[in-house]
Each structure stands twice: as structure tokens, then as C-alpha cells.
Coordinates of C-alpha atoms in Angstrom, one line a residue:
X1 CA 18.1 50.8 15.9
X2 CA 18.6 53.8 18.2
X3 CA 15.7 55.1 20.5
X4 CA 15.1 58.7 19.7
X5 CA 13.3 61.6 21.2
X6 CA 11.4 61.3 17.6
X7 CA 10.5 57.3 17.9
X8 CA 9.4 58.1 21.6
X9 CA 6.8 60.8 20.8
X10 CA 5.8 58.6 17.9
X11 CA 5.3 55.7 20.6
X12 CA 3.6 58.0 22.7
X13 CA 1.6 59.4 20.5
X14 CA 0.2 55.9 18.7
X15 CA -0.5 54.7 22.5
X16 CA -2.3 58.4 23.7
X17 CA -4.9 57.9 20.3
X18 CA -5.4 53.9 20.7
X19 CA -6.7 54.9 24.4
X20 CA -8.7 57.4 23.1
X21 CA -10.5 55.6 20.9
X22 CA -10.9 52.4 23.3
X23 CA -11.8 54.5 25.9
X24 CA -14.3 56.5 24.0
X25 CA -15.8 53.5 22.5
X26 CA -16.3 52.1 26.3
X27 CA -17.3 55.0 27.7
X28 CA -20.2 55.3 25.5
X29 CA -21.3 51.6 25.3
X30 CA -20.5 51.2 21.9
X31 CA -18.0 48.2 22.3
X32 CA -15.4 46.7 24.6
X33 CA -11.6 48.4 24.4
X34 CA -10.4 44.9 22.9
X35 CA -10.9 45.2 19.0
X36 CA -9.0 48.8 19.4
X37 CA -5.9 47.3 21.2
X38 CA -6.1 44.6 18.8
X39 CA -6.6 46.3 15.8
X40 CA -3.6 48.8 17.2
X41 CA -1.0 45.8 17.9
X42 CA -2.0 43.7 14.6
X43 CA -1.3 47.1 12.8
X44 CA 2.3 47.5 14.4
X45 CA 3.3 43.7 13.6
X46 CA 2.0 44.0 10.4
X47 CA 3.5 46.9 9.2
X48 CA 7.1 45.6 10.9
X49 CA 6.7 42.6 9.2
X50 CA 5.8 44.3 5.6
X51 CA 8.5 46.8 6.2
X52 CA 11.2 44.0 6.4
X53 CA 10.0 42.6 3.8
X54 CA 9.1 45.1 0.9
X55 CA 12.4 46.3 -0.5
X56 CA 12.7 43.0 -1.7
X57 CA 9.1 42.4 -2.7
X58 CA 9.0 46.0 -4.5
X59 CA 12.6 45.1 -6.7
X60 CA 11.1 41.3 -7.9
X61 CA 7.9 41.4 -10.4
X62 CA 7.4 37.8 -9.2
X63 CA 7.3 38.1 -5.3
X64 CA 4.9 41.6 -6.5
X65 CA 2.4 39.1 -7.8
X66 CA 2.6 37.0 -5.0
X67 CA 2.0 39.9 -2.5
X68 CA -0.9 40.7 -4.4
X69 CA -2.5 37.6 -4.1
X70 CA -2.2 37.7 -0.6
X71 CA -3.4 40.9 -0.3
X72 CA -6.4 39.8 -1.8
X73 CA -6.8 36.6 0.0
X74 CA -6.9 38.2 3.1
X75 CA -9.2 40.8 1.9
X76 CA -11.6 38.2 1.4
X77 CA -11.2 36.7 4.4
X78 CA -11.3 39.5 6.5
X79 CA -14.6 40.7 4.4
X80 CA -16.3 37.1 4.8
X81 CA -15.3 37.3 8.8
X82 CA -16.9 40.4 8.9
X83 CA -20.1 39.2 7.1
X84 CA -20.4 35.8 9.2
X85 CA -20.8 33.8 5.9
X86 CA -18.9 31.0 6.9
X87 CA -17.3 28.7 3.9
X88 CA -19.5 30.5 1.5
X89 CA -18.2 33.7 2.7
X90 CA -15.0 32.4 -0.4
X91 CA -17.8 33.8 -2.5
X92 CA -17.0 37.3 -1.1
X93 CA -13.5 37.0 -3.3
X94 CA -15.4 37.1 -6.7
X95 CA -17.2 40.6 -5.2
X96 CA -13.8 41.9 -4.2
X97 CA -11.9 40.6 -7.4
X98 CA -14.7 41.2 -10.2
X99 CA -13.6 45.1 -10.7
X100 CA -10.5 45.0 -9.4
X101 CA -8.8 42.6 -11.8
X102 CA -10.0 44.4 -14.7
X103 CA -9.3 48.1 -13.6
X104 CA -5.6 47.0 -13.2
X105 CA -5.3 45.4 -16.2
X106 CA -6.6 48.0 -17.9
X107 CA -4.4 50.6 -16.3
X108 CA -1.0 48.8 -16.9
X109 CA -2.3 47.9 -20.4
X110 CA -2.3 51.9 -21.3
X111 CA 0.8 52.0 -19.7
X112 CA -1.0 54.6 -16.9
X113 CA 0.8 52.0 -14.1
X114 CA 4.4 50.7 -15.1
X115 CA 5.0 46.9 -14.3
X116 CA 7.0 48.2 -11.4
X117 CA 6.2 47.0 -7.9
X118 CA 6.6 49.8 -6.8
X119 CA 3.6 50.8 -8.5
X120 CA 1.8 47.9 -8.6
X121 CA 1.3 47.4 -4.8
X122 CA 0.2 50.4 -4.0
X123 CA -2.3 51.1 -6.6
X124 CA -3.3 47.3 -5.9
X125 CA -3.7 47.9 -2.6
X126 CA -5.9 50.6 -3.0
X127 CA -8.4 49.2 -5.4
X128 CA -8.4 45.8 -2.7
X129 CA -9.1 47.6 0.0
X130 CA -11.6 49.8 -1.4
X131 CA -13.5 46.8 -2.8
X132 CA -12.6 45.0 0.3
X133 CA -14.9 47.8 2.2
X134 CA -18.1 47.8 -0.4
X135 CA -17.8 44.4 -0.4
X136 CA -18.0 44.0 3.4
X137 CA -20.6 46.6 4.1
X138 CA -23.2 45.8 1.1
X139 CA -23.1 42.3 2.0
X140 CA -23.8 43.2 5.8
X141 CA -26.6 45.7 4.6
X142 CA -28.1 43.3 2.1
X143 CA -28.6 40.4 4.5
X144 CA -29.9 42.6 6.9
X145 CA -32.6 43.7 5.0
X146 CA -33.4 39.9 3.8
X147 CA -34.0 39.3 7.0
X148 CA -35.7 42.2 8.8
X149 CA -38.0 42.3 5.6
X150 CA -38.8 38.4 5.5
X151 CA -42.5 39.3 4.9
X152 CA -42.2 41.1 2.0
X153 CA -39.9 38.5 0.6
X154 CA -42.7 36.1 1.6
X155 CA -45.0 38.1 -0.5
X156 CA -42.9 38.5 -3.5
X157 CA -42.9 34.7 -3.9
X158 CA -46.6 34.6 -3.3
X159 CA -47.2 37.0 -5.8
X160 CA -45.4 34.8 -8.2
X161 CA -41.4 36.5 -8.4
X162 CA -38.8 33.9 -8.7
X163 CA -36.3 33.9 -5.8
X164 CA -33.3 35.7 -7.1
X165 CA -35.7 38.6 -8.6
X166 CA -37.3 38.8 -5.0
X167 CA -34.5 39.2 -3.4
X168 CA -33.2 41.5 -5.5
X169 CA -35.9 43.7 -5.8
X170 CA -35.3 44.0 -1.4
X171 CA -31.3 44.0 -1.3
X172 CA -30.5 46.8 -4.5
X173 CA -30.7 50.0 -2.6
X174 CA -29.3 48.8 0.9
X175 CA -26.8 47.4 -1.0
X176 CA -26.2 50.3 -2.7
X177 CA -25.5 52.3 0.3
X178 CA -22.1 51.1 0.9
X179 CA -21.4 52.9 -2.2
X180 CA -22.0 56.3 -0.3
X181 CA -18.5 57.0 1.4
X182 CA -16.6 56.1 -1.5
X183 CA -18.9 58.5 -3.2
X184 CA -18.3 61.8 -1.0
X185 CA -15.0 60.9 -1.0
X186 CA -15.0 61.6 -4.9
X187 CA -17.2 64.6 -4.2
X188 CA -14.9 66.0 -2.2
X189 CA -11.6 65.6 -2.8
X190 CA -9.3 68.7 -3.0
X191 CA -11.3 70.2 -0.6
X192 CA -11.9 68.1 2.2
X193 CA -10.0 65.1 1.8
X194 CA -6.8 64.7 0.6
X195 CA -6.0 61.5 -0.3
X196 CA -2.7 59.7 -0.1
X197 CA -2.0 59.2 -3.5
X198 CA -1.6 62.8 -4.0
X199 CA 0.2 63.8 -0.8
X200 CA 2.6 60.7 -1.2
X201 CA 3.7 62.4 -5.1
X202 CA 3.9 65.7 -3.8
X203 CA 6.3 64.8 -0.8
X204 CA 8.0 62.9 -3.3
X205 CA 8.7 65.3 -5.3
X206 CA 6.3 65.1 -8.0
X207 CA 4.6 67.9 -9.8
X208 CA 1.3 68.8 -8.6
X209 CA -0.2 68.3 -12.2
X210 CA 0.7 65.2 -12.0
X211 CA -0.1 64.0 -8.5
X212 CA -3.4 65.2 -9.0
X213 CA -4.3 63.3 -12.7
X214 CA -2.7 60.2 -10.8
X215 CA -5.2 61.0 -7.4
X216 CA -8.1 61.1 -10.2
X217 CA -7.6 57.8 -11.8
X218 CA -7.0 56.4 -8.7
X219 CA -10.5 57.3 -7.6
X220 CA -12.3 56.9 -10.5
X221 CA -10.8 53.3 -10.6
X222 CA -11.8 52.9 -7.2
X223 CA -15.6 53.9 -8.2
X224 CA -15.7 51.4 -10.9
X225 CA -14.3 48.5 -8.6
X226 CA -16.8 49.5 -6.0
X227 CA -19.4 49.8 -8.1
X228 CA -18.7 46.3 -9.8
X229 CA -18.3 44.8 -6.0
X230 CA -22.2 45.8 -5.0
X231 CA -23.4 44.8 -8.3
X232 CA -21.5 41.3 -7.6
X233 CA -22.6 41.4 -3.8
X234 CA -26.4 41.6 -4.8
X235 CA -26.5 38.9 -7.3
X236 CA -24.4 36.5 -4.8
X237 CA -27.2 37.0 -2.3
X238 CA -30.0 36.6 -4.9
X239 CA -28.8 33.3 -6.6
X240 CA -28.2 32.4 -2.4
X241 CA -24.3 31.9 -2.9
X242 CA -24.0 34.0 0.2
X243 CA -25.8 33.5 3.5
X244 CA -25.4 33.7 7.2
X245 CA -24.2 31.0 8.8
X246 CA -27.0 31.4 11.5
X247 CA -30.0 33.2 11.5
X248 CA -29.2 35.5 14.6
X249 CA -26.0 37.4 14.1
X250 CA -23.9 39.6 16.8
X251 CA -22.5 42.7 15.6
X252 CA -18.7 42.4 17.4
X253 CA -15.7 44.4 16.2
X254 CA -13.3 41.8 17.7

């Protein structure tokens, strides 16, 4: 492949916006430069290694289904990293999977997503990752608040509550928050967002009708798979599927 002035700015670029955001980050205390870097060079090898690799992936409905699966397998795993679950954290698949599943059947049943891989990945992708994020952050928040708000849990059992309705009755609305950026993003799409689904059609050519009924299921679906994640979350945590590994947990970005 030939170096161009293009690739070199692009290089450039990548490299002036990684610094930026390590640097910030160090600057201000919030964290060390590593997970930045990290995050910046896993990106690159990733996306070489999927870019090798799709054109073949996207042309066989067999190898789709496989890249699917490992989408979602590491979408768990990264979400029960992030949550410091340990072995339970394989709980944090049914949270991720519980909506997303269903939304996708449903949408190639009605014949909204053809069996195509080159549908199928994408619109996979983004319903994974979405539920990937809830999953991640209501677990986070509803753990959290188990354990900052012991005493009242305490109290709840004293008072006669079964365990799981304790712990519900603490973990609901945390939980619930990580439904809020998914949210705005519904809110405000068209007019301060716009989202890739729609910008990817229209650069492809596609009508803007179209791109943006396709940019509206996609979100709506995404809702629902969100939605169904938290729900999931709170009643892992409340049966006590889903715990800490220790009692004192680090917040690291590593």
C-alpha cells in the first residue's frame, strides 16, 4: 500500500487527538495516559484485523453468524471486566442478549433487515454495543448503591422484605440512569446528533426518506434492547447472580 499525503494527515491526525485526550485526562487527575494509548492502538489492530477479514465475513451467512457471536462474547466480557464481577460477571451476557436477540429477530422476520451480512453486522453491532453500554453502567450504578446504602438494605430485611424485593426497591432508579444517554440521544436526533446509520445511507447513496425510517428503527430498537438490559441488570443483582468480586472496588480505565 502506498503512503499518501492523505494516510499521513490521517496518522497525524489519530496521533494529535489520542494525545489530547491522554494528556487532558493527566493533566486534570482524572487518570493515567495508559487506557487512551491502549484504547487508541487496540482500536487500530482491531479494525486492521476486521478490515481483512470482513469482505469475506459480509459475502458468507455462516461466518456472519459466527462474527455475531463473537461480537457478543466479547461484549460480555468487556461489560463483566468493567463491572469486576468475576465468573459471575457470564451473567452480564443474559443482560446484554435478553433484548437484543429478540429485536433482531423480529426485524429480519418483517423483512425490515435482509439476511445479508451486510446488514446483519451492522445493525447487530449496534444493538450489542448499545446493550453492551446499559448493561455496563446499570450494573456499575446498581452495585454501587447496594453498597453505599447497606443500612437501608439492612433495614428493609428488618422490616420484614425478602432479599431480592430489598434490593430492588434500592437498585431501580440508579439502575435506571444508564438509560439516560441512550435517551437524549433519541431526543435529539436530527438536531444534535446525527447518527451513523443515517450518514452512512446518505453517503451511500440512499434517499433521505429512507435513511432516516432506517435511523428511527435503529434507535427505537436500540431503546427496547436497553430497556430490556436494565430490567435484566436489576433482577441479576436482586436474585444475587451478580456481585463484586470484593467488597472495595477501584475505578481504573485500564
Amino acid at each position: 500500500m502506498v503512503i499518501t499525503t492523505d494516510w499521513v494527515r490521517l496518522l497525524v491526525v489519530c496521533v494529535v487527538f489520542t494525545a489530547a485526550a491522554a494528556g487532558v485526562a493527566w493533566a486534570t487527575g482524572l487518570t493515567t495516559p495508559k487506557p487512551f494509548v491502549k484504547a487508541a492502538l487496540r482500536a487500530v489492530v482491531q479494525l486492521a484485523a476486521v478490515s481483512a477479514v470482513i469482505t469475506v465475513v459480509l459475502t458468507n451467512l455462516g461466518l456472519t453468524g459466527a462474527f455475531l457471536v463473537v461480537m457478543a462474547t466479547v461484549a460480555t466480557a468487556t461489560a463483566a471486566a468493567r463491572t469486576k464481577t468475576g465468573w459471575q460477571g457470564i451473567w452480564v451476557g443474559a443482560a446484554v442478549l435478553v433484548g437484543t436477540v429478540p429485536a433482531l429477530g423480529l426485524l429480519i422476520g418483517l423483512g425490515l433487515v435482509p439476511v445479508k451480512g451486510i446488514a446483519l453486522v451492522p445493525i447487530g453491532g449496534i444493538l450489542i454495543g448499545g446493550a453492551m453500554t446499559t448493561t455496563t453502567l446499570s450494573v456499575r450504578r446498581a452495585l454501587d448503591t447496594l453498597k453505599d446504602r447497606n443500612g437501608e438494605y439492612e433495614a428493609a430485611l428488618a422490616l420484614g422484605f425478602i432479599e431480592p424485593t430489598a434490593v430492588r426497591f434500592l437498585i431501580r432508579k440508579p439502575a435506571a440512569e444508564a438509560l439516560l444517554p441512550p435517551l437524549d440521544q433519541t431526543r435529539t436526533v436530527g438536531l444534535v446528533t446525527l447518527p451513523g446509520a443515517f450518514v452512512g445511507m446518505l453517503l451511500g447513496g440512499a434517499p433521505v426518506w429512507q435513511a432516516g425510517a432506517l435511523q428511527l428503527l435503529v434507535l427505537l430498537a436500540l431503546l427496547a434492547v436497553e430497556v430490556a438490559a436494565v430490567a435484566t441488570v436489576v433482577e441479576l443483582v436482586a436474585r444475587g447472580l451478580v456481585r463484586r468480586t470484593s467488597q472495595e472496588e477501584e475505578v481504573r480505565l485500564t
